[in-house]
Amino acid sequence: MSKEIIAVDLHCHPNLKSFNSGCDNMWENVHHKIDSKFAERISDFSQQVLKESQSNLYALAEGNVRLFNVSLYPIERGFLHMRNIPKLLIGKNRINIMQEVITGFNVERITELKKHYDYFDDLQQEYDFVYNGQGKSPDGNWRFTLVNNFKELEKAFESANTLVGILSIEGAHAFGTGSEQIEWLRPEELTELLTKNIRTVKSWKVPPFSINLSHHFWNHLCGHATSFKPPINSLVNQNKGKNRGITEAGWHVIRELLSRENGKRVLIDVKHMSVAGRKEYYNFIRNYNSVNPADMIPVICSHAGVNGFSTMDSSIRDNDVAAKNKSHRLHRWSINLSNEEIRIIHQSKGLIGLMMDRGILGGKETIDRIASIEDKQKQRMEYAKLFWDNAFQIIKAVEDRSGWDVVAFGSDFDGTITHMEPYESEAKMPLLQKDLISYLEDTLYQQELWFDYTPHQLVQKIMSKNAMQFYKRFFV
């Protein structure tokens, strides 16, 4: 496998399992604990989720993923307080074991998290873990460093054995919202809390470059899109706040993050926002950019797929239920991007990171068919084709060669995704690149959409060049 193409990952969690399972560094390959018959049954039940870390720093090094967004994520308690648990699983101990097997976090950490809802405290602890994790690898062959701007990024890249991290945060609940206690605060008290915590984060030695306003559960700031598919959607409740727009507190967070008067600008990542929230944010961005062409704010969707709908309205005409996603080639739920949104992101000079979750790239029948292919070479080519179908949908929406400047890579590895079997971790990125190139060279698939780029050039743009150009312009 060639490693000549450096990969840039817009969204992964090399910190998540190590931080929550008691490891003292991000280099280790964290294996989920499966030490009983019951744990084995849960492992079989959740076999689509890999039971070891996908983006530990050694895996990133092996895959030549030299630059990556380290996504901090205070665990939403909605994950941990499950509903509709079958009678077989009744009992706190077994529920904790089930969560331990699926997430890779240790039981002690899971028990601790269930006792309190201080997301901002969680965030600061995780930041300290990542910040203090900078330095040489245990074997002395590699080095990990965080950077604050493109100039520091270029400097770090001068060393061939340096892995470079850019901080991001997944979910603005991290600023202290998302709990029942928040609902008792007066609006001015909530504003004061958010202002204080955002400015604390902006004063970090390495502040985040971007943040997702929403994630999986209601955070009092913006509604979220449906993200959990069967069987997980029967165990966790996403209904509260789902599909709502941006609240007054949410707009305060947006203004505080985008402002340069209180520290560095932090960009908003629209992944996980409801369509209603995305519409409102896109309108804000279009108005701002039309008035401030010399200070454009780009729209990022760091880890996504596309749904093939022409407009945002058409993507929410039907509810996001299993039937909607059954037979179509692409994943049709509104968490994915419509053609209308793709054009908005393109116009803002933004980026779309295509992710490694097969359940987000394809419809259910499509991914079931591919997963059942026994010939591993044929299976890899089918996954390559599905990845290209998502990329080509972006080009079809933009209808111009410049559409290729928008497409990037955001794996969401270690985000509890249903990975594509041949590419289970960052270490397999050279194989994915090889297969993407080979598929186009062998089939000339959708060649009219290549716009005179070669397959190798297209993979370079997706895997690194577009992201590097984006950081050069906006990572200041």
Short mmCIF file of C-alpha atoms in Angstrom, two decimals:
data_model
loop_
_atom_site.label_atom_id
_atom_site.label_comp_id
_atom_site.label_asym_id
_atom_site.label_seq_id
_atom_site.Cartn_x
_atom_site.Cartn_y
_atom_site.Cartn_z
CA MET A 1 0.00 0.00 0.00
CA SER A 2 1.39 3.36 -1.01
CA LYS A 3 1.65 6.03 1.62
CA GLU A 4 2.52 8.87 -0.72
CA ILE A 5 -0.76 10.70 -0.09
CA ILE A 6 -0.81 12.34 3.33
CA ALA A 7 -4.28 12.19 4.84
CA VAL A 8 -6.02 14.99 6.73
CA ASP A 9 -8.96 13.93 8.90
CA LEU A 10 -11.46 16.70 9.72
CA HIS A 11 -13.08 14.75 12.55
CA CYS A 12 -11.92 11.88 14.75
CA HIS A 13 -11.62 11.01 18.46
CA PRO A 14 -8.12 9.71 19.30
CA ASN A 15 -8.74 10.92 22.84
CA LEU A 16 -12.21 9.56 23.56
CA LYS A 17 -11.59 5.92 24.50
CA SER A 18 -8.21 6.51 26.09
CA PHE A 19 -9.56 9.35 28.26
CA ASN A 20 -12.65 7.43 29.35
CA SER A 21 -10.99 4.07 29.92
CA GLY A 22 -8.22 5.08 32.28
CA CYS A 23 -5.29 5.09 29.83
CA ASP A 24 -2.56 7.63 30.42
CA ASN A 25 -1.93 8.41 26.73
CA MET A 26 -3.57 8.46 23.28
CA TRP A 27 -1.03 6.13 21.67
CA GLU A 28 -2.41 2.89 23.08
CA ASN A 29 -4.79 0.65 21.17
CA VAL A 30 -7.70 0.44 23.60
CA HIS A 31 -9.51 -2.90 23.43
CA HIS A 32 -13.05 -3.11 24.77
CA LYS A 33 -13.36 -5.30 27.84
CA ILE A 34 -15.16 -8.55 27.00
CA ASP A 35 -14.61 -10.91 29.93
CA SER A 36 -17.89 -12.72 30.51
CA LYS A 37 -20.57 -14.66 28.63
CA PHE A 38 -22.89 -11.69 28.92
CA ALA A 39 -20.22 -9.32 27.52
CA GLU A 40 -19.65 -11.72 24.62
CA ARG A 41 -23.36 -11.65 23.80
CA ILE A 42 -23.37 -7.85 23.80
CA SER A 43 -20.27 -7.84 21.61
CA ASP A 44 -22.02 -10.10 19.10
CA PHE A 45 -25.14 -7.93 19.22
CA SER A 46 -23.11 -4.79 18.48
CA GLN A 47 -20.60 -6.37 16.12
CA GLN A 48 -20.83 -3.51 13.59
CA VAL A 49 -19.05 -1.27 16.13
CA LEU A 50 -15.34 -2.08 16.28
CA LYS A 51 -14.19 -3.24 19.71
CA GLU A 52 -10.87 -1.44 19.72
CA SER A 53 -9.74 2.13 19.14
CA GLN A 54 -9.72 3.23 15.51
CA SER A 55 -7.79 6.48 15.77
CA ASN A 56 -5.17 5.99 18.46
CA LEU A 57 -2.04 7.92 17.57
CA TYR A 58 -0.11 4.86 16.39
CA ALA A 59 -2.97 4.01 13.99
CA LEU A 60 -2.88 7.57 12.67
CA ALA A 61 0.86 7.30 12.16
CA GLU A 62 0.54 3.95 10.39
CA GLY A 63 -2.10 5.37 8.06
CA ASN A 64 -0.03 8.49 7.29
CA VAL A 65 -2.81 10.66 8.72
CA ARG A 66 -0.48 13.47 9.66
CA LEU A 67 -3.09 16.12 10.44
CA PHE A 68 -6.40 15.59 12.23
CA ASN A 69 -9.02 17.40 14.25
CA VAL A 70 -9.00 16.06 17.79
CA SER A 71 -12.66 16.24 18.75
CA LEU A 72 -13.34 16.78 22.45
CA TYR A 73 -16.68 15.31 23.49
CA PRO A 74 -18.17 15.43 27.00
CA ILE A 75 -20.32 12.30 26.97
CA GLU A 76 -24.01 13.18 26.77
CA ARG A 77 -25.83 11.43 29.57
CA GLY A 78 -28.65 10.48 27.22
CA PHE A 79 -26.28 7.78 26.00
CA LEU A 80 -25.96 6.34 29.47
CA HIS A 81 -29.52 6.51 30.76
CA MET A 82 -31.11 3.98 28.44
CA ARG A 83 -34.79 3.09 28.03
CA ASN A 84 -36.66 -0.02 26.87
CA ILE A 85 -33.95 -2.36 28.12
CA PRO A 86 -35.13 -5.96 27.61
CA LYS A 87 -35.88 -7.93 30.79
CA LEU A 88 -32.76 -9.97 30.19
CA LEU A 89 -30.69 -6.86 30.80
CA ILE A 90 -32.45 -5.55 33.90
CA GLY A 91 -30.00 -4.54 36.57
CA LYS A 92 -27.52 -1.67 36.81
CA ASN A 93 -24.48 -3.89 36.64
CA ARG A 94 -25.47 -5.53 33.37
CA ILE A 95 -26.45 -2.21 31.82
CA ASN A 96 -23.03 -0.83 32.76
CA ILE A 97 -21.34 -3.90 31.25
CA MET A 98 -23.33 -3.43 28.03
CA GLN A 99 -22.20 0.20 27.80
CA GLU A 100 -18.63 -0.79 28.60
CA VAL A 101 -18.55 -3.34 25.77
CA ILE A 102 -20.05 -0.97 23.19
CA THR A 103 -18.10 2.19 24.07
CA GLY A 104 -14.79 0.87 25.35
CA PHE A 105 -15.08 3.08 28.47
CA ASN A 106 -14.48 1.37 31.79
CA VAL A 107 -17.32 0.71 34.23
CA GLU A 108 -15.87 3.04 36.85
CA ARG A 109 -15.96 5.94 34.38
CA ILE A 110 -19.49 5.09 33.23
CA THR A 111 -20.69 4.96 36.85
CA GLU A 112 -19.01 8.30 37.60
CA LEU A 113 -20.56 10.00 34.56
CA LYS A 114 -24.05 8.88 35.53
CA LYS A 115 -23.78 10.69 38.85
CA HIS A 116 -23.32 14.25 37.55
CA TYR A 117 -24.08 16.47 34.57
CA ASP A 118 -21.22 18.97 34.66
CA TYR A 119 -20.36 18.90 30.97
CA PHE A 120 -18.04 21.90 31.24
CA ASP A 121 -16.00 20.18 33.91
CA ASP A 122 -15.85 17.09 31.65
CA LEU A 123 -14.64 19.30 28.80
CA GLN A 124 -11.84 20.89 30.77
CA GLN A 125 -10.65 17.51 32.05
CA GLU A 126 -10.58 16.14 28.51
CA TYR A 127 -8.76 19.21 27.22
CA ASP A 128 -6.11 18.80 29.92
CA PHE A 129 -5.72 15.13 28.96
CA VAL A 130 -5.13 15.99 25.29
CA TYR A 131 -2.96 19.03 25.95
CA ASN A 132 -0.75 17.13 28.39
CA GLY A 133 -0.56 14.24 25.90
CA GLN A 134 1.69 16.20 23.58
CA GLY A 135 5.20 14.92 23.09
CA LYS A 136 7.02 11.79 22.03
CA SER A 137 5.41 8.40 21.54
CA PRO A 138 6.29 5.62 24.01
CA ASP A 139 8.64 4.07 21.44
CA GLY A 140 10.29 7.43 20.73
CA ASN A 141 9.67 7.25 16.98
CA TRP A 142 6.84 9.77 16.71
CA ARG A 143 5.74 13.04 18.21
CA PHE A 144 2.28 14.54 18.72
CA THR A 145 1.68 18.28 18.88
CA LEU A 146 -1.29 20.65 18.86
CA VAL A 147 -1.20 23.80 16.73
CA ASN A 148 -2.96 27.16 16.89
CA ASN A 149 -2.74 28.37 13.30
CA PHE A 150 -1.58 27.49 9.81
CA LYS A 151 1.90 28.91 10.39
CA GLU A 152 2.42 26.54 13.33
CA LEU A 153 0.94 23.72 11.23
CA GLU A 154 3.48 24.28 8.45
CA LYS A 155 6.31 24.40 10.99
CA ALA A 156 5.20 21.11 12.57
CA PHE A 157 5.02 19.46 9.14
CA GLU A 158 8.74 20.08 8.64
CA SER A 159 9.33 17.00 10.79
CA ALA A 160 8.31 13.82 8.95
CA ASN A 161 7.58 12.00 12.22
CA THR A 162 5.24 14.57 13.76
CA LEU A 163 1.48 14.07 14.08
CA VAL A 164 -0.38 17.36 14.15
CA GLY A 165 -3.66 17.93 15.98
CA ILE A 166 -6.19 20.76 15.68
CA LEU A 167 -8.73 20.96 18.49
CA SER A 168 -12.48 20.89 17.95
CA ILE A 169 -15.48 20.28 20.22
CA GLU A 170 -18.44 18.07 19.33
CA GLY A 171 -21.54 19.59 20.87
CA ALA A 172 -22.08 22.99 22.51
CA HIS A 173 -23.59 21.24 25.53
CA ALA A 174 -19.91 21.29 26.49
CA PHE A 175 -20.43 24.88 27.69
CA GLY A 176 -22.68 23.64 30.48
CA THR A 177 -26.14 23.20 28.96
CA GLY A 178 -28.15 20.07 28.23
CA SER A 179 -29.21 19.17 31.76
CA GLU A 180 -32.55 19.59 33.53
CA GLN A 181 -30.98 22.06 35.94
CA ILE A 182 -30.39 24.52 33.10
CA GLU A 183 -34.14 24.86 32.61
CA TRP A 184 -34.39 26.52 36.03
CA LEU A 185 -31.99 29.33 35.08
CA ARG A 186 -33.30 32.75 34.11
CA PRO A 187 -32.28 33.82 30.57
CA GLU A 188 -29.75 36.32 31.92
CA GLU A 189 -28.21 33.65 34.16
CA LEU A 190 -27.88 31.26 31.21
CA THR A 191 -26.29 33.98 29.10
CA GLU A 192 -23.81 34.75 31.89
CA LEU A 193 -22.90 31.05 32.25
CA LEU A 194 -22.38 30.59 28.51
CA THR A 195 -20.34 33.78 28.16
CA LYS A 196 -18.07 32.81 31.04
CA ASN A 197 -17.45 29.28 29.79
CA ILE A 198 -16.94 30.23 26.14
CA ARG A 199 -14.42 32.87 27.09
CA THR A 200 -12.62 30.38 29.31
CA VAL A 201 -12.31 28.03 26.34
CA LYS A 202 -11.15 30.83 24.08
CA SER A 203 -8.42 31.61 26.61
CA TRP A 204 -6.97 28.08 26.47
CA LYS A 205 -3.39 27.84 25.24
CA VAL A 206 -4.85 25.89 22.31
CA PRO A 207 -8.47 26.95 21.75
CA PRO A 208 -10.70 24.95 19.41
CA PHE A 209 -10.87 25.76 15.70
CA SER A 210 -14.50 24.63 15.34
CA ILE A 211 -17.44 23.35 17.34
CA ASN A 212 -20.63 21.48 16.52
CA LEU A 213 -23.53 23.53 17.86
CA SER A 214 -25.65 20.39 18.28
CA HIS A 215 -25.01 16.72 18.85
CA HIS A 216 -27.31 13.80 19.70
CA PHE A 217 -29.52 15.29 22.42
CA TRP A 218 -31.31 18.53 23.33
CA ASN A 219 -28.85 21.14 24.61
CA HIS A 220 -31.09 24.24 24.96
CA LEU A 221 -29.22 25.89 22.09
CA CYS A 222 -30.36 24.24 18.85
CA GLY A 223 -32.41 21.26 17.81
CA HIS A 224 -30.66 18.15 16.54
CA ALA A 225 -31.33 15.80 13.64
CA THR A 226 -32.24 12.14 14.14
CA SER A 227 -28.95 10.27 14.28
CA PHE A 228 -29.61 6.87 15.87
CA LYS A 229 -30.70 3.99 13.68
CA PRO A 230 -32.18 0.65 14.77
CA PRO A 231 -31.61 -0.95 17.22
CA ILE A 232 -29.95 1.91 19.15
CA ASN A 233 -32.91 4.26 18.61
CA SER A 234 -35.05 1.99 20.77
CA LEU A 235 -32.61 2.29 23.68
CA VAL A 236 -31.97 6.06 23.75
CA ASN A 237 -34.48 8.89 23.54
CA GLN A 238 -33.64 11.72 21.15
CA ASN A 239 -37.14 13.22 21.01
CA LYS A 240 -36.75 16.21 23.29
CA GLY A 241 -35.80 19.25 21.21
CA LYS A 242 -35.34 17.23 18.04
CA ASN A 243 -35.82 19.22 14.82
CA ARG A 244 -36.17 22.56 16.65
CA GLY A 245 -34.41 25.68 15.42
CA ILE A 246 -31.82 27.87 17.13
CA THR A 247 -32.81 29.34 20.49
CA GLU A 248 -31.96 32.80 21.79
CA ALA A 249 -29.22 31.20 23.91
CA GLY A 250 -27.99 29.40 20.81
CA TRP A 251 -27.62 32.66 18.91
CA HIS A 252 -25.66 34.08 21.83
CA VAL A 253 -23.29 31.09 21.61
CA ILE A 254 -22.91 31.55 17.85
CA ARG A 255 -22.09 35.26 18.21
CA GLU A 256 -19.61 34.60 21.03
CA LEU A 257 -17.84 31.85 19.10
CA LEU A 258 -17.60 33.76 15.82
CA SER A 259 -16.51 37.00 17.45
CA ARG A 260 -12.87 38.08 17.31
CA GLU A 261 -13.34 40.61 20.12
CA ASN A 262 -13.18 37.94 22.86
CA GLY A 263 -10.39 35.80 21.41
CA LYS A 264 -9.94 33.75 18.25
CA ARG A 265 -12.92 33.05 16.02
CA VAL A 266 -14.31 29.54 16.48
CA LEU A 267 -16.17 28.22 13.44
CA ILE A 268 -19.54 26.49 13.65
CA ASP A 269 -19.74 22.90 12.40
CA VAL A 270 -23.29 22.20 11.16
CA LYS A 271 -23.15 18.41 11.46
CA HIS A 272 -25.93 17.13 13.75
CA MET A 273 -27.93 20.39 13.65
CA SER A 274 -31.59 20.04 12.71
CA VAL A 275 -32.63 21.21 9.26
CA ALA A 276 -34.53 24.06 10.93
CA GLY A 277 -31.36 25.16 12.73
CA ARG A 278 -29.22 24.76 9.63
CA LYS A 279 -31.62 26.90 7.59
CA GLU A 280 -31.43 29.69 10.14
CA TYR A 281 -27.64 29.48 10.37
CA TYR A 282 -27.19 29.42 6.58
CA ASN A 283 -29.30 32.57 6.25
CA PHE A 284 -27.15 34.26 8.89
CA ILE A 285 -23.95 33.25 7.10
CA ARG A 286 -25.16 34.34 3.67
CA ASN A 287 -26.14 37.75 5.01
CA TYR A 288 -22.87 38.15 6.90
CA ASN A 289 -20.70 37.09 3.95
CA SER A 290 -22.54 39.36 1.50
CA VAL A 291 -21.80 42.35 3.75
CA ASN A 292 -18.29 41.21 4.73
CA PRO A 293 -16.69 39.65 1.62
CA ALA A 294 -13.20 40.26 3.03
CA ASP A 295 -14.05 38.39 6.25
CA MET A 296 -16.04 35.42 5.02
CA ILE A 297 -17.23 32.79 7.48
CA PRO A 298 -17.13 29.31 5.90
CA VAL A 299 -19.65 26.58 6.62
CA ILE A 300 -18.10 23.30 7.79
CA CYS A 301 -19.83 19.94 7.86
CA SER A 302 -16.94 17.88 9.16
CA HIS A 303 -18.22 14.29 8.97
CA ALA A 304 -21.18 13.63 6.74
CA GLY A 305 -22.85 11.94 3.82
CA VAL A 306 -25.31 13.26 1.25
CA ASN A 307 -28.98 12.32 0.94
CA GLY A 308 -29.73 13.07 -2.73
CA PHE A 309 -32.68 15.37 -1.99
CA SER A 310 -32.83 18.55 -4.03
CA THR A 311 -33.76 20.84 -1.14
CA MET A 312 -33.76 20.96 2.64
CA ASP A 313 -37.55 21.06 2.66
CA SER A 314 -37.79 17.89 0.57
CA SER A 315 -35.35 16.12 2.90
CA ILE A 316 -37.73 16.59 5.85
CA ARG A 317 -41.01 16.00 4.02
CA ASP A 318 -40.99 12.46 5.41
CA ASN A 319 -39.90 11.59 8.93
CA ASP A 320 -36.46 10.09 9.47
CA VAL A 321 -37.56 6.51 10.08
CA ALA A 322 -36.20 3.18 8.86
CA ALA A 323 -38.52 2.97 5.84
CA LYS A 324 -37.21 6.26 4.46
CA ASN A 325 -33.73 4.85 4.30
CA LYS A 326 -34.44 1.31 3.19
CA SER A 327 -34.14 1.14 -0.59
CA HIS A 328 -32.28 4.22 -1.80
CA ARG A 329 -28.62 4.08 -2.79
CA LEU A 330 -27.76 6.97 -0.43
CA HIS A 331 -28.66 7.51 3.23
CA ARG A 332 -31.82 9.61 3.02
CA TRP A 333 -32.19 11.00 6.52
CA SER A 334 -32.01 14.76 7.05
CA ILE A 335 -28.80 14.50 9.07
CA ASN A 336 -27.16 14.22 5.64
CA LEU A 337 -26.78 17.08 3.19
CA SER A 338 -29.22 17.98 0.41
CA ASN A 339 -28.12 19.48 -2.89
CA GLU A 340 -29.30 22.90 -1.73
CA GLU A 341 -27.03 22.75 1.32
CA ILE A 342 -24.08 21.54 -0.71
CA ARG A 343 -24.35 24.67 -2.86
CA ILE A 344 -24.58 26.88 0.22
CA ILE A 345 -21.42 25.31 1.69
CA HIS A 346 -19.65 25.68 -1.66
CA GLN A 347 -20.63 29.34 -1.90
CA SER A 348 -19.22 29.99 1.58
CA LYS A 349 -15.86 28.43 0.64
CA GLY A 350 -16.54 25.72 3.20
CA LEU A 351 -15.80 22.00 3.44
CA ILE A 352 -17.73 18.73 3.56
CA GLY A 353 -15.89 15.84 5.18
CA LEU A 354 -17.12 12.47 3.89
CA MET A 355 -17.11 10.00 6.75
CA MET A 356 -16.33 6.32 7.22
CA ASP A 357 -19.72 5.32 8.66
CA ARG A 358 -21.25 3.01 6.07
CA GLY A 359 -24.65 3.63 7.65
CA ILE A 360 -24.38 7.32 6.76
CA LEU A 361 -22.99 6.81 3.25
CA GLY A 362 -25.60 4.31 2.04
CA GLY A 363 -29.18 3.12 2.39
CA LYS A 364 -29.87 -0.02 4.40
CA GLU A 365 -30.34 -2.45 1.50
CA THR A 366 -27.20 -1.08 -0.14
CA ILE A 367 -24.97 -1.55 2.88
CA ASP A 368 -26.49 -4.91 3.77
CA ARG A 369 -25.75 -6.15 0.27
CA ILE A 370 -22.16 -4.90 0.34
CA ALA A 371 -21.52 -6.28 3.83
CA SER A 372 -22.67 -9.73 2.68
CA ILE A 373 -20.13 -9.94 -0.19
CA GLU A 374 -17.66 -12.69 0.68
CA ASP A 375 -15.06 -11.81 -1.95
CA LYS A 376 -13.05 -9.16 -0.07
CA GLN A 377 -11.68 -7.52 -3.21
CA LYS A 378 -15.18 -7.13 -4.67
CA GLN A 379 -16.45 -5.83 -1.35
CA ARG A 380 -13.74 -3.19 -1.24
CA MET A 381 -14.62 -2.02 -4.74
CA GLU A 382 -18.29 -1.75 -3.81
CA TYR A 383 -17.43 0.37 -0.79
CA ALA A 384 -15.17 2.52 -2.98
CA LYS A 385 -18.07 3.00 -5.39
CA LEU A 386 -20.37 4.04 -2.52
CA PHE A 387 -17.82 6.57 -1.28
CA TRP A 388 -17.52 7.97 -4.82
CA ASP A 389 -21.31 8.15 -5.15
CA ASN A 390 -21.37 10.51 -2.18
CA ALA A 391 -18.55 12.60 -3.64
CA PHE A 392 -20.11 12.72 -7.11
CA GLN A 393 -23.43 13.84 -5.65
CA ILE A 394 -21.60 16.91 -4.34
CA ILE A 395 -20.26 17.63 -7.84
CA LYS A 396 -23.69 17.15 -9.39
CA ALA A 397 -25.15 19.64 -6.94
CA VAL A 398 -22.49 22.30 -7.61
CA GLU A 399 -22.41 21.66 -11.38
CA ASP A 400 -18.91 23.06 -11.69
CA ARG A 401 -15.30 21.97 -11.48
CA SER A 402 -14.92 24.00 -8.28
CA GLY A 403 -17.20 21.49 -6.58
CA TRP A 404 -14.13 19.35 -6.13
CA ASP A 405 -12.70 22.06 -3.82
CA VAL A 406 -15.43 21.31 -1.25
CA VAL A 407 -14.96 17.55 -0.81
CA ALA A 408 -12.76 16.45 2.09
CA PHE A 409 -12.41 13.58 4.56
CA GLY A 410 -13.81 13.36 8.11
CA SER A 411 -13.79 9.77 9.35
CA ASP A 412 -15.51 10.05 12.77
CA PHE A 413 -13.35 7.11 13.83
CA ASP A 414 -13.91 6.21 17.49
CA GLY A 415 -17.28 7.98 17.32
CA THR A 416 -19.07 4.62 17.73
CA ILE A 417 -19.70 4.38 14.00
CA THR A 418 -20.62 1.37 11.84
CA HIS A 419 -17.38 1.24 9.90
CA MET A 420 -16.77 -0.27 6.48
CA GLU A 421 -15.21 -3.66 7.23
CA PRO A 422 -12.07 -3.38 5.05
CA TYR A 423 -11.20 0.06 6.47
CA GLU A 424 -11.71 -0.38 10.18
CA SER A 425 -9.22 2.22 11.41
CA GLU A 426 -6.96 5.12 10.46
CA ALA A 427 -4.24 2.58 9.74
CA LYS A 428 -6.16 1.47 6.64
CA MET A 429 -6.30 4.88 4.97
CA PRO A 430 -3.58 4.01 2.42
CA LEU A 431 -5.68 0.99 1.38
CA LEU A 432 -8.79 3.15 1.03
CA GLN A 433 -6.88 5.65 -1.11
CA LYS A 434 -5.52 2.85 -3.30
CA ASP A 435 -8.99 1.37 -3.77
CA LEU A 436 -10.58 4.73 -4.58
CA ILE A 437 -7.97 5.36 -7.27
CA SER A 438 -8.14 1.84 -8.65
CA TYR A 439 -11.92 1.87 -8.89
CA LEU A 440 -11.98 4.97 -11.07
CA GLU A 441 -9.02 3.87 -13.18
CA ASP A 442 -10.55 0.44 -13.82
CA THR A 443 -14.15 1.52 -14.45
CA LEU A 444 -13.95 5.19 -15.55
CA TYR A 445 -17.01 5.58 -13.33
CA GLN A 446 -18.81 8.94 -13.79
CA GLN A 447 -15.86 10.22 -15.81
CA GLU A 448 -17.86 13.19 -17.08
CA LEU A 449 -17.80 14.50 -13.49
CA TRP A 450 -14.02 14.29 -13.08
CA PHE A 451 -13.54 17.67 -14.81
CA ASP A 452 -10.16 16.61 -16.22
CA TYR A 453 -8.73 15.62 -12.85
CA THR A 454 -7.07 12.22 -12.71
CA PRO A 455 -8.24 9.69 -10.10
CA HIS A 456 -5.00 10.25 -8.20
CA GLN A 457 -5.55 14.00 -8.17
CA LEU A 458 -9.13 13.61 -6.96
CA VAL A 459 -8.06 11.42 -4.06
CA GLN A 460 -5.32 13.89 -3.18
CA LYS A 461 -7.84 16.72 -3.10
CA ILE A 462 -10.27 14.79 -0.91
CA MET A 463 -7.68 13.35 1.44
CA SER A 464 -5.50 16.39 2.02
CA LYS A 465 -5.23 19.24 -0.49
CA ASN A 466 -8.66 20.79 0.02
CA ALA A 467 -8.33 20.72 3.79
CA MET A 468 -4.85 22.23 3.65
CA GLN A 469 -6.08 25.06 1.42
CA PHE A 470 -8.99 25.61 3.79
CA TYR A 471 -6.71 25.81 6.83
CA LYS A 472 -4.36 28.14 4.99
CA ARG A 473 -7.23 30.56 4.45
CA PHE A 474 -9.19 30.26 7.71
CA PHE A 475 -6.88 28.78 10.39
CA VAL A 476 -5.40 32.10 11.52
#
